[in-house]
Coordinates of C-alpha atoms in Angstrom, one line a residue:
Chain F
X1219 CA 0.8 -26.0 -21.9
X1220 CA 1.1 -25.8 -18.4
X1221 CA 1.9 -23.0 -15.9
X1222 CA 4.5 -24.1 -13.4
X1223 CA 4.2 -22.4 -9.8
X1224 CA 6.8 -21.7 -7.6
X1225 CA 6.3 -20.8 -3.8
X1226 CA 8.9 -19.3 -1.6
X1227 CA 7.7 -21.4 1.3
X1228 CA 10.2 -19.3 3.8
X1229 CA 9.1 -16.0 2.6
X1230 CA 4.7 -17.3 2.4
X1231 CA 3.3 -16.1 5.2
X1232 CA -0.3 -17.7 5.3
X1233 CA -1.7 -14.5 4.1
X1234 CA -4.0 -16.0 1.5
X1235 CA -4.3 -13.3 -0.9
X1236 CA -3.6 -15.7 -3.4
X1237 CA -6.6 -18.2 -2.5
X1238 CA -8.8 -15.4 -3.9
X1239 CA -7.3 -14.6 -7.2
X1240 CA -6.9 -18.6 -8.1
X1241 CA -8.8 -20.4 -5.8
X1242 CA -8.4 -23.8 -7.9
X1243 CA -4.5 -23.5 -7.2
X1244 CA -3.7 -21.9 -3.5
X1245 CA -5.8 -23.0 -0.6
X1246 CA -5.3 -22.2 3.1
X1247 CA -5.5 -25.4 5.3
X1248 CA -7.2 -25.9 8.9
X1249 CA -3.7 -25.1 10.1
X1250 CA -3.4 -22.2 8.4
X1251 CA -0.9 -23.4 5.9
X1252 CA -0.7 -22.7 2.0
X1253 CA -1.1 -25.5 0.0
X1254 CA -0.7 -24.6 -3.9
X1255 CA -0.7 -26.9 -7.2
X1256 CA 2.7 -27.2 -8.8
X1257 CA 1.3 -27.1 -11.9
X1258 CA -1.9 -25.8 -14.0
X1259 CA -3.5 -25.8 -17.0
X1260 CA -2.8 -22.5 -19.3
X1261 CA -6.2 -21.3 -19.0
X1262 CA -5.1 -20.7 -14.9
X1263 CA -2.3 -18.3 -16.5
X1264 CA -4.4 -15.2 -15.8
X1265 CA -5.3 -15.6 -12.3
X1266 CA -1.7 -17.0 -11.2
X1267 CA -0.4 -14.2 -12.7
X1268 CA -3.4 -12.0 -10.3
X1269 CA -2.3 -14.1 -7.4
X1270 CA 1.4 -13.4 -8.1
X1271 CA 0.5 -9.6 -8.0
X1272 CA -1.4 -9.6 -4.7
X1273 CA 1.0 -11.4 -2.3
X1274 CA 2.6 -9.1 -0.1
X1275 CA 5.4 -11.4 0.5
X1276 CA 5.9 -11.6 -3.1
X1277 CA 6.4 -15.2 -2.2
X1278 CA 4.6 -16.7 -5.7
X1279 CA 6.7 -17.2 -9.5
X1280 CA 6.0 -18.5 -12.2
X1281 CA 8.6 -20.7 -13.2
X1282 CA 8.7 -19.8 -17.3
Chain D
X816 CA -0.4 11.0 -37.4
X817 CA 1.2 9.0 -34.6
X818 CA -1.0 9.1 -31.6
X819 CA 0.6 10.5 -28.7
X820 CA 1.4 7.7 -25.6
X821 CA -0.5 7.2 -22.4
X822 CA 1.5 9.1 -20.1
X823 CA 1.5 7.4 -16.3
X824 CA 3.1 10.0 -13.9
X825 CA 4.5 7.7 -10.9
X826 CA 6.4 4.8 -11.3
X827 CA 5.5 2.4 -8.6
X828 CA 3.4 -0.1 -8.1
X829 CA 0.2 1.3 -9.0
X830 CA 1.6 2.6 -12.5
X831 CA 3.1 -1.0 -13.2
X832 CA -0.4 -2.4 -12.6
X833 CA -1.9 0.1 -14.6
X834 CA 0.0 -0.4 -17.3
X835 CA -0.1 -4.2 -17.4
X836 CA -3.9 -3.6 -17.1
X837 CA -4.5 -1.6 -20.1
X838 CA -2.6 -4.0 -22.1
X839 CA -5.0 -6.7 -21.2
X840 CA -7.9 -4.5 -22.1
X841 CA -6.3 -4.8 -25.4
X842 CA -4.6 -1.4 -25.9
X843 CA -1.8 -1.7 -27.8
X844 CA -0.5 2.1 -27.9
X845 CA 2.5 4.1 -26.4
X846 CA 2.9 3.9 -22.9
X847 CA 5.3 5.9 -21.1
X848 CA 6.2 6.0 -17.7
X849 CA 7.2 8.8 -15.6
X850 CA 8.7 8.2 -12.3
X851 CA 11.0 10.3 -9.8
X852 CA 12.9 7.5 -8.1
X853 CA 15.9 5.8 -10.5
X854 CA 14.4 2.0 -9.3
X855 CA 12.3 0.4 -11.4
X856 CA 8.8 -0.4 -9.4
X857 CA 9.4 -2.6 -6.3
X858 CA 7.6 -4.1 -3.2
X859 CA 7.7 -1.3 -0.2
X860 CA 6.6 -3.6 2.8
X861 CA 9.9 -5.2 3.2
X862 CA 11.3 -1.5 3.1
X863 CA 10.7 -1.5 7.5
X864 CA 12.0 -5.0 7.4
X865 CA 13.7 -7.2 6.1
X866 CA 15.6 -4.3 3.5
X867 CA 16.6 -3.6 7.3
X868 CA 17.8 -6.5 9.1
X869 CA 19.5 -8.3 5.8
X870 CA 21.0 -7.3 2.7
X871 CA 18.9 -7.2 0.3
X872 CA 19.0 -5.0 -2.8
X873 CA 16.6 -3.5 -5.3
X874 CA 16.2 -6.9 -7.2
X875 CA 15.1 -8.7 -4.6
X876 CA 12.2 -6.6 -4.0
X877 CA 11.3 -5.6 -7.7
X878 CA 8.5 -6.3 -9.1
X879 CA 8.8 -9.0 -12.3
X880 CA 8.6 -7.2 -15.7
X881 CA 6.1 -9.1 -17.9
X882 CA 5.9 -9.5 -21.6
X883 CA 2.9 -7.6 -22.4
X884 CA 5.2 -4.5 -21.0
X885 CA 8.1 -5.1 -22.7
X886 CA 7.7 -2.3 -25.3
X887 CA 6.6 0.6 -22.1
X888 CA 9.1 3.4 -22.4
X889 CA 10.2 4.1 -18.7
X890 CA 11.7 7.6 -17.7
X891 CA 13.2 7.0 -14.3
X892 CA 14.8 9.6 -12.2
X893 CA 12.6 12.4 -13.4
X894 CA 9.8 14.4 -11.7
X895 CA 6.6 15.9 -13.1
X896 CA 6.6 19.5 -12.1
X897 CA 3.0 20.6 -13.8
X898 CA 0.6 19.6 -16.3
X899 CA -1.2 21.8 -18.5
X900 CA -4.8 19.9 -19.0
X901 CA -5.9 22.1 -22.1
X902 CA -2.6 21.0 -24.6
X903 CA -2.2 17.4 -22.5
X904 CA 1.2 18.1 -21.8
X905 CA 3.0 17.0 -19.0
X906 CA 6.2 18.8 -17.8
X907 CA 9.3 17.3 -16.1
X908 CA 11.7 19.0 -14.0
X909 CA 14.9 18.9 -16.8
X910 CA 12.4 21.2 -18.8
X911 CA 10.8 18.1 -21.2
X912 CA 7.4 18.1 -22.6
X913 CA 5.5 14.6 -22.6
X914 CA 2.2 15.4 -24.9
X915 CA -0.6 12.5 -23.6
X916 CA -3.3 11.1 -25.3
X917 CA -4.1 10.2 -21.6
X918 CA -3.1 10.9 -18.2
X919 CA -2.5 8.3 -15.2
X920 CA -1.8 10.1 -12.2
X921 CA 0.3 8.0 -9.6
X922 CA 2.3 10.1 -8.1
X923 CA 1.4 8.6 -4.3
X924 CA 3.1 10.1 -1.1
X925 CA 5.9 11.1 0.7
X926 CA 6.6 11.2 4.3
X927 CA 5.4 14.1 6.4
X928 CA 8.8 15.9 8.1
X929 CA 8.6 17.9 11.7
X930 CA 9.3 21.5 11.0
X931 CA 12.7 21.5 12.6
X932 CA 16.2 22.2 10.6
X933 CA 17.8 19.2 9.2
X934 CA 20.1 17.5 11.6
X935 CA 22.2 14.5 11.0
X936 CA 20.5 11.5 12.2
X937 CA 17.1 12.1 11.0
X938 CA 15.5 9.7 9.0
X939 CA 11.9 8.8 7.6
X940 CA 11.6 5.4 5.5
X941 CA 9.4 5.9 2.2
X942 CA 11.9 4.6 -1.0
X943 CA 14.1 1.9 -1.2
X944 CA 17.2 4.8 -0.3
X945 CA 15.5 5.9 2.7
X946 CA 15.4 2.4 3.8
X947 CA 19.4 1.9 2.6
X948 CA 20.5 4.9 4.5
X949 CA 18.9 3.8 7.8
X950 CA 19.9 0.5 7.7
X951 CA 23.5 1.5 8.0
X952 CA 22.9 3.2 11.3
X953 CA 20.9 0.3 13.2
X954 CA 23.6 -1.1 14.8
X955 CA 23.8 -3.4 18.0
X956 CA 23.6 -0.6 20.7
X957 CA 22.4 2.5 18.6
X958 CA 19.7 4.3 20.8
X959 CA 17.1 4.7 18.4
X960 CA 13.6 7.1 18.8
X961 CA 11.1 6.4 16.8
X962 CA 8.4 9.3 16.3
X963 CA 5.1 8.1 15.3
X964 CA 3.2 5.1 16.3
X965 CA 0.9 4.0 13.5
X966 CA 2.0 0.7 11.6
X967 CA 4.9 1.8 10.1
X968 CA 6.8 3.7 13.2
X969 CA 5.7 0.0 15.2
X970 CA 7.2 -1.7 12.4
X971 CA 10.4 -0.3 12.3
X972 CA 10.6 0.1 16.3
X973 CA 10.6 -3.9 15.8
X974 CA 12.9 -4.2 13.7
X975 CA 15.4 -1.6 15.0
X976 CA 14.9 -4.0 18.5
X977 CA 15.5 -7.3 17.1
X978 CA 18.9 -5.6 15.3
X979 CA 20.0 -4.8 19.0
X980 CA 19.1 -1.6 19.3
X981 CA 17.8 0.5 22.4
X982 CA 14.2 2.0 20.7
X983 CA 11.7 4.6 22.1
X984 CA 8.5 5.0 20.3
X985 CA 7.3 8.9 21.0
X986 CA 4.1 9.2 19.9
X987 CA 1.1 12.1 21.1
X988 CA -1.4 9.1 20.6
X989 CA -3.0 7.1 24.0
X990 CA -1.7 4.0 22.4
X991 CA -0.2 2.9 19.3
X992 CA -2.0 1.9 16.0
X993 CA -5.2 3.3 17.8
X994 CA -6.6 5.1 15.0
X995 CA -7.0 2.2 12.7
X996 CA -7.6 -0.6 15.7
X997 CA -9.3 0.9 18.7
X998 CA -8.3 1.3 22.1
X999 CA -9.3 -2.3 22.9
X1000 CA -6.3 -4.3 20.2
X1001 CA -4.1 -0.8 20.5
X1002 CA -3.5 -1.6 24.1
X1003 CA -3.3 -5.2 23.8
X1004 CA -0.5 -4.9 21.2
X1005 CA 1.4 -2.1 22.8
X1006 CA 1.6 -4.5 26.0
X1007 CA 3.1 -7.2 23.6
X1008 CA 5.6 -5.0 21.9
X1009 CA 6.8 -3.5 25.6
X1010 CA 7.4 -6.9 26.2
X1011 CA 9.7 -7.0 23.7
X1012 CA 11.1 -4.3 24.5
X1013 CA 10.3 -1.4 22.9
X1014 CA 9.6 1.8 25.4
X1015 CA 6.9 3.5 24.5
X1016 CA 6.2 7.8 25.6
X1017 CA 2.7 8.1 24.9
X1018 CA 0.9 11.6 24.6
X1019 CA 4.3 12.9 23.9
X1020 CA 4.4 16.9 22.0
X1021 CA 8.2 16.7 20.5
X1022 CA 9.2 20.4 20.7
X1023 CA 12.6 20.0 19.0
X1024 CA 14.8 17.8 17.0
X1025 CA 18.5 18.3 17.4
X1026 CA 20.5 15.1 18.0
X1027 CA 18.1 14.3 20.4
X1028 CA 14.3 14.4 21.0
X1029 CA 12.9 17.5 23.1
X1030 CA 9.7 16.7 24.4
X1031 CA 6.7 19.4 25.4
X1032 CA 7.2 18.2 29.2
X1033 CA 11.1 18.9 29.4
X1034 CA 11.9 15.3 28.7
X1035 CA 15.2 15.2 26.5
X1036 CA 15.8 11.6 24.9
X1037 CA 19.3 11.0 23.8
X1038 CA 19.1 9.6 20.2
X1039 CA 21.7 8.6 17.4
X1040 CA 19.1 8.0 15.3
X1041 CA 15.8 9.8 14.9
X1042 CA 12.8 8.3 12.7
X1043 CA 10.0 10.3 11.5
X1044 CA 7.0 8.0 10.9
X1045 CA 4.2 10.6 11.3
X1046 CA 2.4 10.1 7.9
X1047 CA 2.0 11.4 4.8
X1048 CA 1.6 13.9 1.9
X1049 CA -0.3 13.7 -1.5
X1050 CA 2.7 14.1 -4.3
X1051 CA 0.1 16.7 -6.0
X1052 CA 2.2 19.7 -6.1
X1053 CA 2.5 19.2 -9.8
X1054 CA -1.4 19.3 -10.4
X1055 CA -1.9 22.5 -8.7
X1056 CA -4.2 25.0 -10.5
X1057 CA -5.2 22.1 -12.7
X1058 CA -9.1 22.9 -11.7
X1059 CA -8.7 18.9 -10.2
X1060 CA -10.1 18.5 -6.8
X1061 CA -7.0 18.3 -4.3
X1062 CA -8.5 18.5 -1.4
X1063 CA -7.2 15.2 0.1
X1064 CA -5.3 13.5 -2.6
X1065 CA -7.1 13.4 -6.0
X1066 CA -10.5 13.4 -6.2
X1067 CA -11.9 10.5 -8.4
X1068 CA -15.1 9.0 -9.6
X1069 CA -15.7 5.2 -9.2
X1070 CA -14.6 4.5 -12.5
X1071 CA -11.6 6.5 -11.5
X1072 CA -11.6 9.3 -13.6
X1073 CA -10.5 12.5 -11.9
X1074 CA -12.9 14.7 -11.0
X1075 CA -12.6 18.8 -11.3
X1076 CA -13.9 21.0 -8.2
X1077 CA -16.6 21.9 -10.6
X1078 CA -17.7 18.1 -10.0
X1079 CA -16.8 17.0 -13.7
X1080 CA -14.9 13.6 -14.2
X1081 CA -12.7 13.5 -16.9
X1082 CA -12.7 11.0 -19.4
X1083 CA -8.8 10.9 -20.3
X1084 CA -7.6 11.7 -16.7
X1085 CA -7.2 8.5 -13.9
X1086 CA -6.0 8.4 -10.4
X1087 CA -4.4 5.3 -8.9
X1088 CA -3.1 4.1 -5.5
X1089 CA -2.7 5.9 -2.0
X1090 CA -3.3 9.4 -4.0
X1091 CA -6.4 8.4 -5.3
X1092 CA -9.7 9.1 -3.1
X1093 CA -12.6 7.3 -4.6
X1094 CA -16.0 6.2 -3.8
X1095 CA -16.2 2.0 -2.4
X1096 CA -19.7 1.2 -2.7
X1097 CA -18.6 -1.9 -0.3
X1098 CA -19.0 1.0 2.6
X1099 CA -20.7 4.1 1.3
X1100 CA -20.3 6.8 -1.1
X1101 CA -18.0 8.7 0.6
X1102 CA -14.9 9.3 -1.4
X1103 CA -11.6 8.4 0.9
X1104 CA -7.9 7.4 0.1
X1105 CA -6.9 4.1 1.5
X1106 CA -3.4 3.8 2.1
X1107 CA -3.2 0.0 2.1
X1108 CA -0.9 -2.2 0.3
X1109 CA -3.5 -4.0 -2.0
X1110 CA -5.1 -0.4 -3.2
X1111 CA -2.3 0.4 -5.8
X1112 CA -3.0 -2.8 -7.5
X1113 CA -6.8 -2.7 -7.7
X1114 CA -7.1 0.6 -8.4
X1115 CA -4.4 0.2 -11.3
X1116 CA -6.2 -2.6 -12.9
X1117 CA -9.3 -0.7 -12.6
X1118 CA -8.2 2.8 -14.3
X1119 CA -6.3 0.3 -16.6
X1120 CA -9.5 -1.7 -17.4
X1121 CA -11.7 1.4 -17.9
X1122 CA -8.8 3.2 -20.1
X1123 CA -7.9 0.7 -21.9
X1124 CA -11.9 0.4 -22.5
X1125 CA -11.8 3.9 -23.7
X1126 CA -8.7 3.8 -26.0
X1127 CA -10.2 0.7 -27.5
X1128 CA -13.9 0.0 -27.0
X1129 CA -16.6 -1.1 -24.5
X1130 CA -16.2 2.3 -22.3
X1131 CA -19.4 3.0 -21.2
X1132 CA -19.9 -0.8 -19.8
X1133 CA -16.2 -0.6 -18.6
X1134 CA -17.4 2.6 -16.2
X1135 CA -21.0 1.3 -15.1
X1136 CA -18.8 -2.2 -14.0
X1137 CA -19.2 -1.6 -10.4
X1138 CA -15.7 -1.0 -8.1
X1139 CA -15.6 -2.1 -4.8
X1140 CA -11.8 -3.0 -3.7
X1141 CA -11.6 -4.9 -0.6
X1142 CA -8.9 -3.1 1.8
X1143 CA -6.7 -5.5 3.4
X1144 CA -3.4 -4.9 5.2
X1145 CA -1.0 -6.9 7.1
X1146 CA 1.7 -6.1 9.7
X1147 CA 4.5 -7.8 11.2
X1148 CA 6.1 -7.0 14.5
X1149 CA 8.3 -9.6 16.1
X1150 CA 6.2 -12.6 16.2
X1151 CA 3.0 -10.4 16.2
X1152 CA 1.0 -11.3 12.9
X1153 CA -1.7 -8.5 12.2
X1154 CA -4.1 -9.1 9.3
X1155 CA -7.1 -6.8 8.3
X1156 CA -9.9 -6.8 5.9
X1157 CA -12.0 -4.0 5.5
X1158 CA -12.1 -0.1 7.3
X1159 CA -11.7 -0.7 10.9
X1160 CA -10.8 3.1 11.1
X1161 CA -14.9 3.2 10.0
X1162 CA -16.2 1.4 13.4
X1163 CA -18.3 3.2 15.8
X1164 CA -16.8 3.6 19.0
X1165 CA -18.9 0.9 20.7
X1166 CA -18.4 -1.1 17.6
X1167 CA -15.4 -2.6 18.2
X1168 CA -15.8 -6.3 19.9
X1169 CA -13.8 -9.7 19.8
X1170 CA -15.5 -11.9 17.6
X1171 CA -13.5 -14.9 18.4
X1172 CA -10.3 -16.2 20.1
X1173 CA -8.8 -14.4 23.5
X1174 CA -7.3 -11.0 23.3
X1175 CA -3.9 -12.6 25.1
X1176 CA -3.5 -15.0 22.6
X1177 CA -4.7 -15.0 18.9
X1178 CA -7.9 -13.5 18.1
X1179 CA -10.0 -11.8 15.6
X1180 CA -11.7 -8.2 16.7
X1181 CA -14.5 -6.9 14.6
X1182 CA -15.4 -3.6 13.7
X1183 CA -19.1 -2.6 13.5
X1184 CA -20.5 0.7 12.3
X1185 CA -24.5 0.6 12.5
X1186 CA -24.2 -2.7 13.5
X1187 CA -22.6 -3.7 10.1
X1188 CA -19.4 -5.4 10.1
X1189 CA -16.7 -2.8 8.3
X1190 CA -13.8 -4.7 9.6
X1191 CA -11.9 -7.2 11.1
X1192 CA -8.3 -7.2 12.6
X1193 CA -6.8 -10.8 13.5
X1194 CA -3.3 -11.3 15.2
X1195 CA -2.3 -15.2 14.1
X1196 CA -5.5 -15.8 12.7
X1197 CA -5.8 -16.6 8.6
X1198 CA -8.0 -18.5 7.3
X1199 CA -10.6 -17.9 10.4
X1200 CA -11.0 -14.1 8.9
X1201 CA -12.2 -15.2 6.0
X1202 CA -15.7 -15.7 7.0
X1203 CA -15.5 -12.1 8.3
X1204 CA -14.1 -11.0 5.0
X1205 CA -17.2 -12.6 3.3
X1206 CA -19.4 -10.9 5.7
X1207 CA -17.8 -7.4 5.0
X1208 CA -17.8 -8.3 1.2
X1209 CA -21.5 -9.0 1.4
X1210 CA -22.6 -5.5 3.4
X1211 CA -24.0 -7.2 6.2

């Protein structure tokens, strides 16, 4: 089972709060742009949900 | 006998996160959310930006609902009027009584208003309905006066300017956002906002609001739209007479248990969000209210974890787990993107200096207290701030 992650890159302002909650999934690159995995193991679900919660732009969504 | 539910008063972000956290902590009993707004919890930062500039509705800003909280009982449009801590009962404006096994206080803030009789065209922005009412009046050419120059006032000024309004910000301060940011950065940001077309009247005292804004020096600013952004007051009226310490918000200990004026923490009453005044060991043992966006989520998780343990098992361990949330905030004004960590407002006046970059471009400003970094504010910088965030977290 995997968790599918969708980030609205138009909404995303690269604040990077998700990086603290789910460091295996989200990453700010050297140009301050957010990079992320599109899928993660189910064991990451709680972290990804936390990342959804802390995004000030509410740009992250778990695709069910 | 059926157990009474956990009653969460305040159905916004902090209340929602508390309910979710209670479930994660293993509490499977009843949860009742009582909120005075008619809308399910939603994200407030867009209210001063996208909600005004585009046609977004509640769905666009609502927080996603989760399966784990599907059985929460929602009582929206219902305002708490009082609480009896002895009989454990909350009373709402419709006369209903809500018995609880544990109480969560998450009633947040309301905008402070100027003490003048109401006149048309006066606004404050806290709720979605407030923003919707303002949106219709921000038409190109409208003369807008924003009273107050904090983050909210400056964001509203930027959004209204982008919509084609003619915007003046009136403030008693020497610079906008000076209290959290200090003179150095506040002055630079004012220069940038002025370049974008915002007019500032600094050091001003408002003496009248009546279709125009009158100032103590005799100036009269014509205004079709007047927006008051002069700060907030705590929604703690319903807690009067309970013995809880309400000297600035509701005092809580580090486990977010509400504390009485006698210094006694209630194991069954918790405080969450903007209204919670709690000590944060990241800085010191002084309880403070923190009006930053991340705090309702962090305090909601914490209160839910402790109360969840109280109602299941492991309470003492949960209380003893230190709670040291990193305050963080953001502000977008035109193409100025501010991001901050820590509490810059704690800095010594001489403890504010540039850490990297240059003030006229991308910059990170450090805020030190007793030579220790307590806050960092970045303009245009993101990843570069992370080492400073770590430094604040490490307490060095």
